[in-house]
Coordinates of N, CA and C in Angstrom, one line a residue:
G11 N 4.5 2.8 20.6 CA 5.3 2.1 20.2 C 5.2 2.0 18.7
V12 N 5.2 1.0 18.1 CA 5.3 0.9 17.0 C 4.7 1.4 15.6
L13 N 3.3 1.8 15.9 CA 2.3 2.0 15.0 C 2.1 3.3 15.0
P14 N 2.3 4.1 16.0 CA 2.2 5.6 15.9 C 3.6 6.2 14.6
W15 N 4.9 5.4 15.0 CA 6.1 5.2 13.5 C 5.8 4.7 12.4
R16 N 4.7 3.8 12.5 CA 4.2 3.3 10.6 C 3.2 5.0 10.1
C17 N 2.4 6.0 11.1 CA 1.9 6.7 10.8 C 2.5 7.9 9.8
L18 N 3.5 8.1 10.8 CA 4.6 8.9 11.1 C 5.8 8.5 9.3
V19 N 5.7 7.6 9.4 CA 6.8 7.3 8.1 C 5.8 7.6 7.4
A20 N 4.6 6.7 6.7 CA 3.6 7.3 6.0 C 3.5 8.7 5.7
V21 N 3.3 9.9 6.4 CA 3.2 11.1 6.4 C 4.6 11.8 6.2
L22 N 5.6 11.5 6.6 CA 6.7 12.0 5.9 C 7.7 11.5 4.6
M23 N 6.9 10.1 4.3 CA 7.1 10.1 3.1 C 6.7 11.0 2.0
V24 N 4.8 11.2 2.1 CA 4.1 11.7 1.6 C 4.8 13.2 1.4
L25 N 4.7 13.9 2.8 CA 5.6 15.1 2.5 C 7.2 15.1 1.7
L26 N 8.0 13.7 1.7 CA 9.0 14.0 1.1 C 8.8 14.0 -0.4
I27 N 7.9 13.3 -0.4 CA 7.9 12.9 -2.1 C 6.8 14.4 -2.5
V28 N 6.3 14.8 -2.2 CA 6.4 16.4 -2.6 C 7.3 17.6 -2.7
A29 N 8.1 17.5 -1.6 CA 8.9 18.4 -1.6 C 10.3 18.0 -2.7
L30 N 10.5 16.8 -3.0 CA 11.4 16.4 -3.8 C 10.9 16.9 -5.4
R31 N 9.2 16.4 -5.5 CA 8.7 16.7 -6.9 C 9.0 18.7 -7.3
R32 N 8.4 19.3 -5.8 CA 8.5 20.8 -6.0 C 9.9 21.0 -6.1
G33 N 10.8 20.4 -6.0 CA 12.0 20.9 -5.9 C 12.6 20.6 -7.1
A34 N 12.5 19.4 -7.6 CA 12.8 19.1 -9.2 C 11.9 20.2 -10.1
K35 N 10.9 20.5 -10.1 CA 9.9 21.6 -11.1 C 11.1 23.2 -10.6
R36 N 11.2 23.4 -9.5 CA 12.2 24.9 -9.3 C 13.5 24.9 -9.9
G37 N 14.0 24.0 -10.6 CA 15.1 23.3 -11.3 C 16.0 23.1 -10.3
Y38 N 16.3 23.3 -8.4 CA 17.2 23.4 -7.5 C 18.1 21.7 -7.9
F39 N 18.0 21.0 -9.2 CA 18.5 19.6 -8.7 C 19.4 20.1 -10.5
Q40 N 19.0 21.1 -10.9 CA 19.6 21.5 -12.2 C 21.1 20.9 -12.7
G41 N 21.8 21.1 -12.0 CA 23.4 20.9 -11.6 C 23.8 19.9 -12.0
L42 N 22.7 18.5 -11.6 CA 22.9 17.0 -11.4 C 22.8 16.6 -13.3
E43 N 23.3 15.9 -13.1 CA 23.4 14.9 -14.8 C 22.0 14.0 -14.7
S44 N 21.4 14.3 -15.4 CA 20.1 13.5 -15.4 C 19.0 13.5 -14.5
S45 N 18.6 14.6 -13.8 CA 18.3 14.7 -12.3 C 17.2 14.2 -12.4
S46 N 15.8 14.1 -13.4 CA 14.6 13.2 -13.3 C 15.0 11.7 -13.0
T47 N 16.2 10.9 -13.8 CA 16.8 10.0 -13.5 C 17.2 9.3 -11.9
L48 N 18.3 10.4 -11.4 CA 18.2 10.6 -9.9 C 17.2 10.8 -8.8
L49 N 16.2 11.4 -9.4 CA 14.9 11.5 -8.8 C 14.1 10.3 -8.6
G50 N 14.2 10.1 -9.8 CA 13.3 8.7 -9.8 C 13.7 7.6 -8.8
G51 N 15.3 7.4 -9.1 CA 16.0 6.2 -8.7 C 15.9 6.5 -6.9
G52 N 16.4 8.0 -6.6 CA 16.2 8.0 -5.3 C 14.8 7.9 -4.8
L53 N 13.9 8.2 -5.2 CA 12.0 8.1 -4.7 C 11.8 6.3 -4.8
M54 N 12.6 5.8 -6.0 CA 12.0 4.1 -5.9 C 12.9 3.5 -4.7
L55 N 14.1 3.5 -4.6 CA 15.0 3.6 -3.0 C 14.5 3.4 -2.0
L56 N 14.0 4.9 -1.8 CA 13.1 5.4 -0.4 C 11.8 4.5 -0.5
T57 N 11.1 4.6 -1.8 CA 9.7 3.4 -1.5 C 10.1 2.0 -1.1
A58 N 11.0 1.1 -1.8 CA 11.4 0.4 -1.4 C 11.7 0.1 0.3
G59 N 12.8 1.4 0.9 CA 12.6 1.2 2.3 C 11.9 0.9 3.0
L60 N 11.1 2.3 3.1 CA 9.8 2.4 3.4 C 8.7 1.5 3.4
A61 N 8.5 0.5 2.2 CA 7.6 -0.6 2.4 C 8.5 -1.7 3.0
T62 N 9.4 -1.8 3.3 CA 10.3 -3.2 4.1 C 10.3 -2.6 5.3
V63 N 10.5 -1.6 5.6 CA 9.9 -0.9 7.1 C 8.4 -1.4 7.9
N64 N 7.8 -0.7 6.8 CA 6.5 -1.0 7.1 C 6.0 -2.5 7.2
R65 N 6.2 -3.4 6.4 CA 6.0 -4.8 6.6 C 6.4 -5.1 8.2
V66 N 7.6 -5.0 8.4 CA 8.5 -5.5 9.3 C 7.7 -5.3 10.6
L67 N 7.4 -3.8 10.8 CA 6.1 -3.1 11.9 C 5.4 -3.6 12.0
Y68 N 5.1 -3.8 10.7 CA 3.0 -4.6 11.0 C 3.1 -5.8 11.7
K69 N 4.5 -6.7 11.6 CA 4.2 -7.5 12.5 C 4.9 -7.5 13.3
V70 N 5.9 -6.9 13.7 CA 6.1 -6.1 15.1 C 5.4 -5.8 15.6
A71 N 4.2 -5.0 15.6 CA 3.6 -4.1 16.1 C 2.2 -5.2 16.7
L72 N 2.4 -6.7 16.0 CA 1.2 -7.4 16.5 C 1.5 -8.4 17.5
V73 N 3.0 -8.5 17.5 CA 3.5 -9.9 19.1 C 3.2 -8.9 20.3
P74 N 3.3 -7.7 20.7 CA 3.0 -7.3 22.2 C 1.5 -6.9 22.1
L75 N 0.8 -6.4 20.9 CA -0.4 -6.2 21.3 C -1.3 -6.9 20.2
G76 N -1.5 -8.4 19.9 CA -2.0 -9.3 19.5 C -3.2 -9.5 20.3
D77 N -3.4 -8.6 21.0 CA -4.9 -9.1 21.8 C -5.8 -7.6 21.5
Y78 N -5.1 -6.5 20.9 CA -5.7 -5.4 20.9 C -6.2 -5.2 19.1
V79 N -6.3 -6.4 18.5 CA -5.9 -5.8 16.9 C -7.1 -5.0 16.4
F80 N -8.0 -5.2 16.9 CA -9.0 -4.1 16.2 C -9.2 -2.6 16.7
F81 N -8.4 -2.5 17.7 CA -7.5 -1.1 17.8 C -6.8 -0.8 17.0
L82 N -5.6 -1.6 16.7 CA -4.7 -1.4 15.9 C -5.3 -1.2 14.3
A83 N -5.8 -2.1 13.8 CA -6.6 -1.8 12.8 C -7.2 -0.5 12.4
Q84 N -8.0 0.2 13.8 CA -9.1 1.3 13.3 C -7.8 2.5 13.8
F85 N -6.8 2.0 14.1 CA -5.6 2.9 14.6 C -4.7 3.7 12.8
T86 N -4.2 2.2 12.5 CA -3.6 2.2 11.4 C -4.7 3.2 10.3
T87 N -6.3 2.5 10.0 CA -6.8 3.4 8.9 C -6.9 4.7 8.9
F88 N -7.1 5.2 10.5 CA -7.4 6.5 11.0 C -6.1 7.1 10.3
G89 N -4.8 7.0 10.5 CA -3.5 7.2 10.3 C -2.9 7.6 8.4
Y90 N -3.6 6.1 8.0 CA -3.4 6.2 6.8 C -4.7 7.4 6.0
V91 N -5.7 7.9 6.8 CA -6.9 8.6 6.1 C -6.2 10.3 6.7
F92 N -5.4 10.2 7.2 CA -4.8 11.4 7.8 C -3.5 11.9 6.9
A93 N -2.5 10.8 6.6 CA -1.9 10.6 5.3 C -2.4 11.3 4.1
Y94 N -3.2 10.6 3.9 CA -4.0 10.6 2.6 C -4.8 12.2 2.2
W95 N -5.2 12.9 3.8 CA -5.8 14.3 3.7 C -4.8 15.4 3.5
S96 N -3.7 14.5 4.0 CA -2.4 16.1 3.9 C -2.5 15.7 2.2
A97 N -2.0 14.5 1.8 CA -1.3 14.9 0.4 C -2.7 15.4 -0.4
L98 N -4.0 15.0 -0.1 CA -4.8 16.0 -0.8 C -4.9 17.6 -0.8
L99 N -4.4 17.6 0.3 CA -4.5 19.0 0.7 C -3.3 19.7 0.1
I100 N -2.3 19.3 0.1 CA -0.8 19.3 -0.5 C -1.4 19.9 -2.0
N101 N -1.9 18.7 -2.3 CA -2.2 18.5 -4.2 C -2.8 20.0 -4.5
R102 N -3.8 19.9 -3.5 CA -5.2 21.2 -3.8 C -4.7 22.0 -3.6
S103 N -3.6 22.8 -3.0 CA -3.1 24.2 -2.6 C -2.3 24.3 -4.2
R104 N -1.1 23.3 -4.6 CA -0.5 23.3 -5.7 C -1.2 23.3 -6.8
G105 N -2.7 23.3 -6.8 CA -3.6 23.1 -8.2 C -3.5 22.0 -8.7
A106 N -2.9 20.7 -8.1 CA -3.1 19.7 -9.1 C -4.5 19.1 -9.0
V107 N -5.6 19.2 -7.7 CA -6.7 18.7 -7.7 C -7.6 19.7 -8.3
S108 N -8.6 19.4 -8.8 CA -9.3 20.5 -9.7 C -10.7 20.8 -9.1
D109 N -11.0 21.5 -9.1 CA -12.9 21.7 -8.6 C -14.0 20.5 -9.3
G110 N -13.8 20.1 -10.0 CA -14.3 19.1 -11.2 C -13.9 17.7 -10.6
Q111 N -12.8 17.2 -10.2 CA -12.3 16.3 -9.4 C -13.0 16.1 -7.9
L112 N -13.1 17.5 -7.1 CA -13.9 17.4 -5.9 C -15.2 17.0 -5.9
R113 N -15.7 17.8 -6.9 CA -17.0 18.0 -7.5 C -17.2 16.4 -7.7
F114 N -16.9 15.7 -8.4 CA -16.8 14.1 -8.8 C -17.1 13.3 -7.3
A115 N -15.7 13.7 -6.5 CA -15.9 13.0 -5.4 C -17.2 12.8 -4.6
K116 N -17.8 14.1 -4.5 CA -18.9 14.9 -3.8 C -20.2 14.2 -4.4
E117 N -20.4 14.0 -5.8 CA -21.5 13.3 -6.1 C -21.4 11.9 -6.2
R118 N -20.5 11.6 -6.0 CA -20.0 9.6 -5.6 C -19.5 9.2 -4.1
W119 N -20.0 10.5 -3.2 CA -19.5 10.0 -1.7 C -19.8 8.7 -1.4
Q120 N -20.9 8.1 -1.9 CA -21.6 6.9 -1.0 C -20.2 5.4 -1.9
T121 N -20.1 5.9 -2.9 CA -19.1 4.9 -3.5 C -18.1 5.1 -3.1
F122 N -17.2 6.0 -2.4 CA -15.8 6.3 -1.9 C -16.2 6.1 -0.5
A123 N -17.2 6.0 0.2 CA -17.5 5.5 1.5 C -17.7 3.9 1.6
S124 N -18.2 3.4 0.8 CA -18.2 1.7 0.7 C -16.8 1.7 0.4
I125 N -16.0 1.9 -0.5 CA -14.6 1.7 -0.7 C -13.6 1.7 0.2
G126 N -14.0 2.7 1.7 CA -13.4 2.8 2.7 C -13.5 2.1 4.0
A127 N -15.1 1.6 3.8 CA -15.0 0.7 4.7 C -14.8 -0.4 4.3
L128 N -15.0 -0.9 2.9 CA -14.1 -2.3 2.7 C -13.0 -2.1 2.7
E129 N -11.8 -1.0 2.9 CA -10.6 -0.8 3.0 C -10.6 -1.1 4.7
A130 N -11.1 -0.6 5.3 CA -10.9 -0.7 7.1 C -11.3 -2.4 7.4
G131 N -12.3 -2.7 6.7 CA -12.6 -4.3 7.0 C -11.2 -5.5 6.6
S132 N -10.6 -4.7 5.6 CA -9.8 -5.7 4.8 C -8.4 -5.7 5.8
V133 N -8.0 -4.4 6.1 CA -7.0 -3.8 7.4 C -7.5 -4.9 8.3
L134 N -8.7 -4.8 9.2 CA -9.1 -5.6 10.2 C -8.7 -7.0 10.2
L135 N -8.9 -7.5 8.8 CA -9.0 -9.1 8.5 C -7.2 -9.3 8.2
G136 N -6.8 -8.4 7.8 CA -5.4 -8.9 7.6 C -4.6 -8.6 8.3
M137 N -4.9 -7.9 9.6 CA -4.4 -8.0 11.0 C -4.7 -8.8 11.9
L138 N -5.4 -9.7 11.7 CA -6.4 -11.1 12.1 C -5.7 -12.2 12.0
S139 N -5.7 -11.9 10.6 CA -4.9 -13.2 9.6 C -3.2 -13.2 10.2
A140 N -2.7 -12.2 10.1 CA -1.1 -12.0 10.2 C -1.0 -12.9 11.5
K141 N -1.5 -12.2 12.7 CA -1.4 -12.2 14.1 C -1.0 -14.1 14.3
S142 N -1.9 -14.8 13.4 CA -1.6 -16.4 13.3 C -0.5 -17.0 12.0
L143 N -0.6 -16.0 11.4 CA -0.1 -16.7 10.1 C 1.3 -16.5 10.5
P144 N 2.2 -17.5 9.7 CA 3.8 -17.4 9.6 C 4.1 -16.1 8.9
G145 N 5.2 -15.6 9.3 CA 5.5 -14.6 9.0 C 6.1 -14.2 7.3
E146 N 6.7 -15.4 6.9 CA 6.9 -15.5 5.3 C 5.8 -15.2 4.4
I147 N 4.6 -15.6 5.1 CA 3.6 -15.7 4.3 C 2.7 -14.3 4.1
L148 N 3.0 -13.6 5.0 CA 2.7 -12.4 4.3 C 2.4 -11.8 3.5
P149 N 4.1 -11.4 3.0 CA 4.3 -11.2 1.4 C 3.4 -11.9 0.7
V150 N 3.6 -12.9 0.6 CA 3.1 -14.0 -0.6 C 1.8 -13.5 -0.5
L151 N 0.7 -13.6 0.2 CA -0.6 -13.0 0.4 C -0.7 -11.5 -0.1
S152 N -0.2 -10.4 0.1 CA -0.4 -9.2 0.1 C 0.5 -8.8 -1.8
K153 N 0.5 -9.7 -2.4 CA 1.4 -9.8 -3.6 C -0.2 -10.5 -4.4
L154 N -0.6 -11.3 -3.6 CA -1.4 -12.0 -4.6 C -2.5 -11.2 -5.0
F155 N -3.0 -9.7 -3.7 CA -3.7 -9.1 -3.9 C -3.8 -8.3 -5.7
L156 N -2.4 -8.2 -6.2 CA -2.4 -7.8 -7.1 C -3.4 -8.6 -8.3
V157 N -2.8 -9.7 -8.3 CA -3.4 -11.1 -9.2 C -4.7 -11.1 -9.1
F158 N -5.3 -11.0 -7.9 CA -7.0 -10.9 -7.8 C -7.8 -9.4 -8.5
Q159 N -6.7 -8.7 -8.0 CA -7.3 -7.4 -8.7 C -7.3 -7.1 -10.0
M160 N -6.2 -7.6 -10.5 CA -6.2 -8.0 -12.1 C -7.6 -8.7 -12.4
I161 N -7.7 -9.7 -12.1 CA -8.7 -10.7 -12.4 C -10.3 -10.3 -12.1
F162 N -10.4 -9.2 -11.1 CA -11.3 -8.8 -10.6 C -11.8 -7.7 -11.7
S163 N -11.1 -6.6 -12.2 CA -11.0 -5.9 -13.2 C -11.2 -6.3 -14.6
R164 N -10.4 -7.7 -14.9 CA -11.1 -8.2 -16.1 C -12.4 -8.6 -16.2
L165 N -12.8 -9.4 -15.2 CA -14.7 -10.1 -15.2 C -15.3 -8.3 -15.0
L166 N -14.9 -7.7 -13.8 CA -16.0 -6.6 -13.8 C -16.3 -5.2 -14.9
L167 N -14.6 -4.8 -15.2 CA -14.7 -3.4 -15.9 C -13.5 -4.2 -17.4
Q168 N -13.8 -5.6 -17.7 CA -13.6 -5.5 -19.0 C -12.3 -4.8 -19.5
R169 N -11.5 -5.1 -18.3 CA -10.1 -4.0 -18.2 C -9.1 -5.4 -19.5
S170 N -8.4 -5.1 -20.5 CA -7.1 -6.4 -20.8 C -5.9 -6.0 -20.5
Y171 N -5.1 -6.4 -20.2 CA -3.8 -6.7 -20.2 C -3.1 -7.6 -21.1
S172 N -1.9 -6.2 -21.4 CA -0.8 -6.5 -22.3 C -0.2 -7.8 -22.1
Q173 N 0.9 -8.9 -22.9 CA 1.3 -9.9 -22.2 C 2.6 -9.3 -21.4
S174 N 3.4 -7.8 -21.7 CA 4.2 -7.5 -20.8 C 3.8 -7.3 -19.6
Q175 N 2.2 -6.8 -19.0 CA 2.3 -6.3 -17.8 C 1.3 -8.0 -17.7
L176 N 0.9 -8.7 -18.0 CA 0.3 -10.0 -17.4 C 1.9 -11.0 -16.8
S177 N 3.5 -10.5 -17.9 CA 4.7 -10.9 -17.3 C 5.1 -10.6 -15.9
G178 N 4.8 -9.3 -16.1 CA 5.2 -8.4 -15.0 C 4.9 -9.0 -13.9
C179 N 3.2 -8.3 -13.5 CA 2.5 -9.2 -12.2 C 3.0 -10.9 -12.1
A180 N 2.8 -12.1 -12.8 CA 3.7 -13.3 -12.5 C 5.2 -13.1 -12.3
L181 N 6.1 -12.2 -12.7 CA 7.3 -11.9 -12.1 C 7.5 -11.2 -10.5
C182 N 6.4 -10.5 -10.4 CA 6.3 -9.8 -8.8 C 6.1 -11.0 -8.2
V183 N 5.0 -12.2 -8.5 CA 4.5 -13.2 -7.3 C 6.0 -14.1 -7.4
L184 N 5.9 -14.5 -8.7 CA 7.5 -14.9 -8.4 C 8.3 -14.9 -8.1
G185 N 8.6 -13.4 -7.6 CA 9.9 -12.7 -6.6 C 9.9 -12.8 -5.1
V186 N 8.7 -12.7 -5.3 CA 7.9 -12.9 -3.8 C 8.1 -14.5 -3.1
I187 N 7.6 -15.2 -3.9 CA 7.8 -16.7 -3.9 C 9.3 -16.9 -3.5
A188 N 10.2 -16.5 -4.2 CA 11.3 -16.6 -4.4 C 12.6 -16.3 -3.2
S189 N 11.3 -15.0 -2.6 CA 12.2 -14.1 -1.4 C 11.8 -14.9 -0.1
A190 N 10.5 -15.9 -0.3 CA 10.1 -16.4 0.9 C 10.5 -17.9 0.8
G191 N 11.6 -18.3 0.0 CA 11.9 -19.5 0.0 C 12.0 -20.7 1.3
S192 N 12.7 -20.0 2.1 CA 13.3 -20.7 3.0 C 11.9 -21.5 3.8
S193 N 10.6 -20.3 3.4 CA 9.8 -21.4 4.1 C 8.8 -22.3 2.9
L194 N 9.2 -22.8 1.6 CA 8.9 -23.1 0.9 C 9.1 -25.0 1.1
R195 N 10.2 -24.8 2.1 CA 10.7 -26.5 2.0 C 9.3 -27.4 2.9
L196 N 9.3 -28.5 2.2 CA 8.7 -29.3 3.0 C 8.3 -29.4 3.8
R197 N 7.2 -29.2 4.7 CA 7.0 -29.8 6.5 C 6.9 -30.8 6.7
S198 N 6.8 -31.0 8.3 CA 6.8 -32.3 8.6 C 5.2 -33.0 8.3
F199 N 4.4 -32.3 8.4 CA 3.0 -32.6 7.5 C 2.5 -32.0 6.8
G200 N 3.4 -31.7 5.4 CA 3.4 -32.0 4.2 C 3.8 -30.3 3.6
A201 N 3.2 -29.6 2.4 CA 3.6 -28.6 2.2 C 3.1 -26.9 3.3
S202 N 4.4 -26.5 2.9 CA 4.3 -24.9 3.4 C 3.1 -24.2 3.6
P203 N 2.6 -23.7 4.0 CA 1.5 -22.7 4.0 C 2.1 -21.7 2.9
A204 N 3.3 -21.4 2.4 CA 3.3 -20.6 1.3 C 2.9 -21.2 0.1
L205 N 3.3 -22.5 -0.1 CA 3.0 -23.2 -1.3 C 1.6 -23.5 -1.3
L206 N 0.7 -23.6 -0.4 CA -0.7 -24.0 -0.5 C -1.2 -22.8 -1.0
F207 N -0.6 -21.1 -0.9 CA -1.5 -20.2 -0.5 C -1.1 -20.3 -2.5
V208 N 0.1 -20.8 -2.9 CA 0.3 -20.2 -4.5 C -0.4 -21.5 -5.6

């Protein structure tokens, strides 16, 4: 049903981006005015469209298959692994991935395995929560990931952010809250869940 389409869309997106970049490098778009701007705009629209389809299919897949969340999470995880390996092999064949980068990954395989295990766990927990949460709260939660990522990178890596980066993060979260505005009205037993998460 729905979930294999998500994996197929992810793989097709990777292949399309690689094809467009390769075509731009070989000069297929030279006849167009400001081809890099057109390519960038096209990729931006494609990414926004596919991200929207991905979010919708994410919730739709959980409706008929809500009792098989563990299977869905593992299937999604391996689908993304396939998409990322495809991107790695394509970039390796183009020479965009060096031997030093591969050696770096091999030397630190435990770190990358831990990251993968945490990512697989987050997919599972995300699907378990998405099954029982209202649909309008999912984008709010997914954008709060950006906030927590910035907080932890500041605490653990001592990364500093400029005022424009902090305003961009705030603007992104406010945009998601505004798009979920219909759910932000007060309900019969208090504030909406989307307001409580903010």
